[in-house]
PDB file of C-alpha atoms in Angstrom:
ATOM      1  CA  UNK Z   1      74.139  33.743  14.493  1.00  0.00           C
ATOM      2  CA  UNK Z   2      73.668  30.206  13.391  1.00  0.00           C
ATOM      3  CA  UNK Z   3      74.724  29.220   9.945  1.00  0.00           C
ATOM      4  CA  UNK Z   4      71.957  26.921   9.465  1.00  0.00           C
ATOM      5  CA  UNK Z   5      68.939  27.983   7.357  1.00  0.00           C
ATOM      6  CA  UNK Z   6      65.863  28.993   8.536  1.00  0.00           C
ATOM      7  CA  UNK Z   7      63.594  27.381   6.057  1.00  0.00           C
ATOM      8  CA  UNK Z   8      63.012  26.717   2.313  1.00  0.00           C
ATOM      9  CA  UNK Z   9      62.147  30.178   0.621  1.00  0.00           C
ATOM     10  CA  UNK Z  10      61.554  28.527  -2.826  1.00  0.00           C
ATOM     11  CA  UNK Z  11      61.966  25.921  -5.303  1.00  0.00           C
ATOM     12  CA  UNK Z  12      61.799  25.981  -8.625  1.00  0.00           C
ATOM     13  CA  UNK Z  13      60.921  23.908 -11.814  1.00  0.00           C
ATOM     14  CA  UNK Z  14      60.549  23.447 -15.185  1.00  0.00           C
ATOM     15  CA  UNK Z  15      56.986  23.853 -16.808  1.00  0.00           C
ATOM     16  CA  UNK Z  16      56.181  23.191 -20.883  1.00  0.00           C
ATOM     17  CA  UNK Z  17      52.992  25.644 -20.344  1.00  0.00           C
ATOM     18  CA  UNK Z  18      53.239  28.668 -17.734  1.00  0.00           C
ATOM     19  CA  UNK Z  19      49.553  29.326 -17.898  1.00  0.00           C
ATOM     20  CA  UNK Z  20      48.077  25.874 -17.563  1.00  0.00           C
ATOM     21  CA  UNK Z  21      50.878  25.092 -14.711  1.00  0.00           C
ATOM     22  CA  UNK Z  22      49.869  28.861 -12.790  1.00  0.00           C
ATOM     23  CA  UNK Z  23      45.992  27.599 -13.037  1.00  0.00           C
ATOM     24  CA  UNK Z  24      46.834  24.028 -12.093  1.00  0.00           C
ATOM     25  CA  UNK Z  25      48.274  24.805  -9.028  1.00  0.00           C
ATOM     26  CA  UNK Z  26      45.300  27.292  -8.331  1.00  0.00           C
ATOM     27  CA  UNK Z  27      42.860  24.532  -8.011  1.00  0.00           C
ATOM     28  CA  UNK Z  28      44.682  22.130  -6.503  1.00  0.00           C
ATOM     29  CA  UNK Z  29      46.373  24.061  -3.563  1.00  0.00           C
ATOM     30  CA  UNK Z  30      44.998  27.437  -3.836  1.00  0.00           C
ATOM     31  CA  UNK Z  31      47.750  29.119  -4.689  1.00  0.00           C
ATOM     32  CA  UNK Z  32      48.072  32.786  -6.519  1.00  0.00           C
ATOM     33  CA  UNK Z  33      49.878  33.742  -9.584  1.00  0.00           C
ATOM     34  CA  UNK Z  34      52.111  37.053  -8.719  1.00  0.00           C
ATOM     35  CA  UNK Z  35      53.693  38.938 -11.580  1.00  0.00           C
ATOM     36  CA  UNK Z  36      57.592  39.511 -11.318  1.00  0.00           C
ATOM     37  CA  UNK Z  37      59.008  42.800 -10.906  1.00  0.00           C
ATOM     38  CA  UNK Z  38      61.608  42.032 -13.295  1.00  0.00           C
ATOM     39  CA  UNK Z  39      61.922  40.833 -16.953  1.00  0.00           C
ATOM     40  CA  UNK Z  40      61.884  37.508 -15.650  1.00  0.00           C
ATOM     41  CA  UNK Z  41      59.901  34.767 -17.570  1.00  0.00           C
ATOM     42  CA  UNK Z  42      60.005  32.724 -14.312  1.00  0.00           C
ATOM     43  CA  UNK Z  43      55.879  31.876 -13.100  1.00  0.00           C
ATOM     44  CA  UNK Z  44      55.983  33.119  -9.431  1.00  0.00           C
ATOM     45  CA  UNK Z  45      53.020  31.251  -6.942  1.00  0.00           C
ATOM     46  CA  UNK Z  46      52.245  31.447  -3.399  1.00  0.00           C
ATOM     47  CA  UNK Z  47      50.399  30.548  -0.835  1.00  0.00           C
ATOM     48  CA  UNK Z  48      51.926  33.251   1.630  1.00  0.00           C
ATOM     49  CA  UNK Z  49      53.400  30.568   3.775  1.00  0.00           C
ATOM     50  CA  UNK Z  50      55.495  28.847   1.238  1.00  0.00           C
ATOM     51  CA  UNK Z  51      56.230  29.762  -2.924  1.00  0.00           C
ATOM     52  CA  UNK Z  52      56.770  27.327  -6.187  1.00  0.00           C
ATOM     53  CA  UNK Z  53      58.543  29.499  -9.389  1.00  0.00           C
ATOM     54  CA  UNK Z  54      58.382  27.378 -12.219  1.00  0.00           C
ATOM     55  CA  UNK Z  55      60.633  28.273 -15.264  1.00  0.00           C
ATOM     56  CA  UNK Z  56      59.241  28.252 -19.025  1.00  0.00           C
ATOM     57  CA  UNK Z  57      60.871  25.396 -20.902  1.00  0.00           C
ATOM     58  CA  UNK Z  58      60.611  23.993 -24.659  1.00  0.00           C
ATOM     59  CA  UNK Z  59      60.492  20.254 -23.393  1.00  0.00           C
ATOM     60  CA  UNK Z  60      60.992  18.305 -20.216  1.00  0.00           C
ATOM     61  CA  UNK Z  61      63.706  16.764 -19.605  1.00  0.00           C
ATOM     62  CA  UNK Z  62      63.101  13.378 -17.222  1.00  0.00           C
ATOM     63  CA  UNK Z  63      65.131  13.837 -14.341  1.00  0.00           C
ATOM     64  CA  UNK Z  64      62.940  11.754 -12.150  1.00  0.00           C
ATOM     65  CA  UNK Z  65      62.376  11.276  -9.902  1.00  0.00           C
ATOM     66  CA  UNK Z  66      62.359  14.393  -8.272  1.00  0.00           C
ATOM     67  CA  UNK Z  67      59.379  16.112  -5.825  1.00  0.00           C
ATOM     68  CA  UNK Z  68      58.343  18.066  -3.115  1.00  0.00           C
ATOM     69  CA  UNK Z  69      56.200  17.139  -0.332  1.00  0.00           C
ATOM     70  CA  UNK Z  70      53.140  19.348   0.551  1.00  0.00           C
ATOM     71  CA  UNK Z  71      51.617  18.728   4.507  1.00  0.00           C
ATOM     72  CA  UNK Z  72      47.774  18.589   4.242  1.00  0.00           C
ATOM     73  CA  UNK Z  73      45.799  19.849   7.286  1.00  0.00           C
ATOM     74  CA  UNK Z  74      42.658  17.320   6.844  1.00  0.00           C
ATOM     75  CA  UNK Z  75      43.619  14.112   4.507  1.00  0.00           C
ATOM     76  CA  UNK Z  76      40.174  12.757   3.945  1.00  0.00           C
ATOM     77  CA  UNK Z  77      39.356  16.399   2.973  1.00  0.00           C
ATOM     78  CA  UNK Z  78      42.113  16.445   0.633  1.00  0.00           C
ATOM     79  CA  UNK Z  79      41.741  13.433  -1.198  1.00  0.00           C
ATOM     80  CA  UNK Z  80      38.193  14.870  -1.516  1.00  0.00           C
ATOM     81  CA  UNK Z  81      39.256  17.706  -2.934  1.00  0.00           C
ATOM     82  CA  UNK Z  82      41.438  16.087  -6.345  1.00  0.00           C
ATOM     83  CA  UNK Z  83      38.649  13.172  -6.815  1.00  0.00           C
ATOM     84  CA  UNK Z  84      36.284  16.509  -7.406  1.00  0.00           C
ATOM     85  CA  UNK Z  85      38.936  17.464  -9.394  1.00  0.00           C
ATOM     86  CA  UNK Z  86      39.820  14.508 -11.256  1.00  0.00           C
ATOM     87  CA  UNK Z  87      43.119  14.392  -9.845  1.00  0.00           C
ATOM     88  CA  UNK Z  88      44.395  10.258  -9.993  1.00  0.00           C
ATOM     89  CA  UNK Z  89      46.861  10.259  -6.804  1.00  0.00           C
ATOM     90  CA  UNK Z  90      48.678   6.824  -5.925  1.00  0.00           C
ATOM     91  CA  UNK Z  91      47.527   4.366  -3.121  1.00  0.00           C
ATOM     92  CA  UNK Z  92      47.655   6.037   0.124  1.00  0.00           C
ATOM     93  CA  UNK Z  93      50.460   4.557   2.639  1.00  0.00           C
ATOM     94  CA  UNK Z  94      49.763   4.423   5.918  1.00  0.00           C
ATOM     95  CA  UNK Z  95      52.470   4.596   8.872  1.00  0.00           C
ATOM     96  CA  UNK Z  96      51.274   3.286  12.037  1.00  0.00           C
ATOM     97  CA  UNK Z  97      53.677   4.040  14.226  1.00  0.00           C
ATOM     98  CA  UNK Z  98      53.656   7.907  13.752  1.00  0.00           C
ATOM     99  CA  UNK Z  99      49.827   8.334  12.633  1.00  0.00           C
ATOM    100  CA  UNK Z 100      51.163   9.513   9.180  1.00  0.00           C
ATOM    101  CA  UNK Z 101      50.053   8.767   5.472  1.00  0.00           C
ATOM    102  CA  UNK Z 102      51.473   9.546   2.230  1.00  0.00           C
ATOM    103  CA  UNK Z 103      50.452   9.702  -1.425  1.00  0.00           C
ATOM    104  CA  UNK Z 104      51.622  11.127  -4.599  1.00  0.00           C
ATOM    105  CA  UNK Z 105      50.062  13.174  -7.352  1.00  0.00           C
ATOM    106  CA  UNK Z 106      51.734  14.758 -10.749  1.00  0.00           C
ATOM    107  CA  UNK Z 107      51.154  18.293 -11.905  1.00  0.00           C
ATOM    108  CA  UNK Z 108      50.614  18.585 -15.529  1.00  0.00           C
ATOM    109  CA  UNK Z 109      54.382  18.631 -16.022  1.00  0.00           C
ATOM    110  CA  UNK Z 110      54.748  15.124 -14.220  1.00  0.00           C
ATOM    111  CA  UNK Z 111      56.434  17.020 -11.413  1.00  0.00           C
ATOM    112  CA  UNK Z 112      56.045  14.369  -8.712  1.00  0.00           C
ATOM    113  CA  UNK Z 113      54.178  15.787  -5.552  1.00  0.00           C
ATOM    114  CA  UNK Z 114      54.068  14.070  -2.578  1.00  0.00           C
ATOM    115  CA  UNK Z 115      50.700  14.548  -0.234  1.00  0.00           C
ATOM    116  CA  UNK Z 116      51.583  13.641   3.778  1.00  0.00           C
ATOM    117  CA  UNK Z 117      49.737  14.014   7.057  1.00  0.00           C
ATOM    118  CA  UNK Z 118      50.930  13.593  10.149  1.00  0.00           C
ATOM    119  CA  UNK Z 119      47.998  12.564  12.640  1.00  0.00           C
ATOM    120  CA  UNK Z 120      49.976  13.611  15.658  1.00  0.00           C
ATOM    121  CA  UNK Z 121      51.534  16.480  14.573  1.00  0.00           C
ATOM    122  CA  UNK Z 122      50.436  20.009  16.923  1.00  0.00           C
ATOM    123  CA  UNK Z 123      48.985  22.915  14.438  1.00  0.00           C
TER     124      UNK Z 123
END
């Protein structure tokens, strides 16, 4: 049995506003609000293939700069998708010599979010 892990189950972060973070994250990756089975306050979302829990805080506290990353299928598509949503996202980089391109966008929280797309990469 190997002791590594097998992947990332979770991550969680702070939110100032459970619903508008749970309907944020809804338009902007599709994801679905599930309700704990426990007392927990925590705002459980998925997408089936990965899950964000946020946890209800009175203020943020600026620990940036911390993110995740989030792979996009089709880029141009993508970017698409948060200009129709009025979604600002930082100047696209561009990696040459691996086909790949990066961007960042903040959830309503200022959690950092990195978009990336890997041209080569097999589905």
């Amino acid at each position: 049995m190997s002791k590594a892990p097998r992947y990332i189950h979770h991550v969680n972060f702070p939110t100032t506003d459970p619903d508008r973070t749970a309907e944020w994250y809804t338009k902007v990756f599709g994801m679905k609000r599930i309700m704990p089975k426990s007392n927990t306050r925590v705002v459980l979302m998925t997408r089936g293939n990965f899950d964000l829990h946020f946890t209800p805080v009175e203020e943020m506290e600026r620990m940036a700069p911390y993110h995740f990353a989030v792979e996009v299928d089709d880029w141009d598509e993508f970017l698409a998708h948060l200009k129709d949503l009025g979604i600002r996202h930082t100047r696209p980089i561009e990696r040459p010599e691996n086909q790949s391109k990066f961007c960042y966008i903040h959830d309503p929280d200022h959690t950092m979010i990195e978009l990336v797309f890997h041209g080569r990469r097999p589905n």
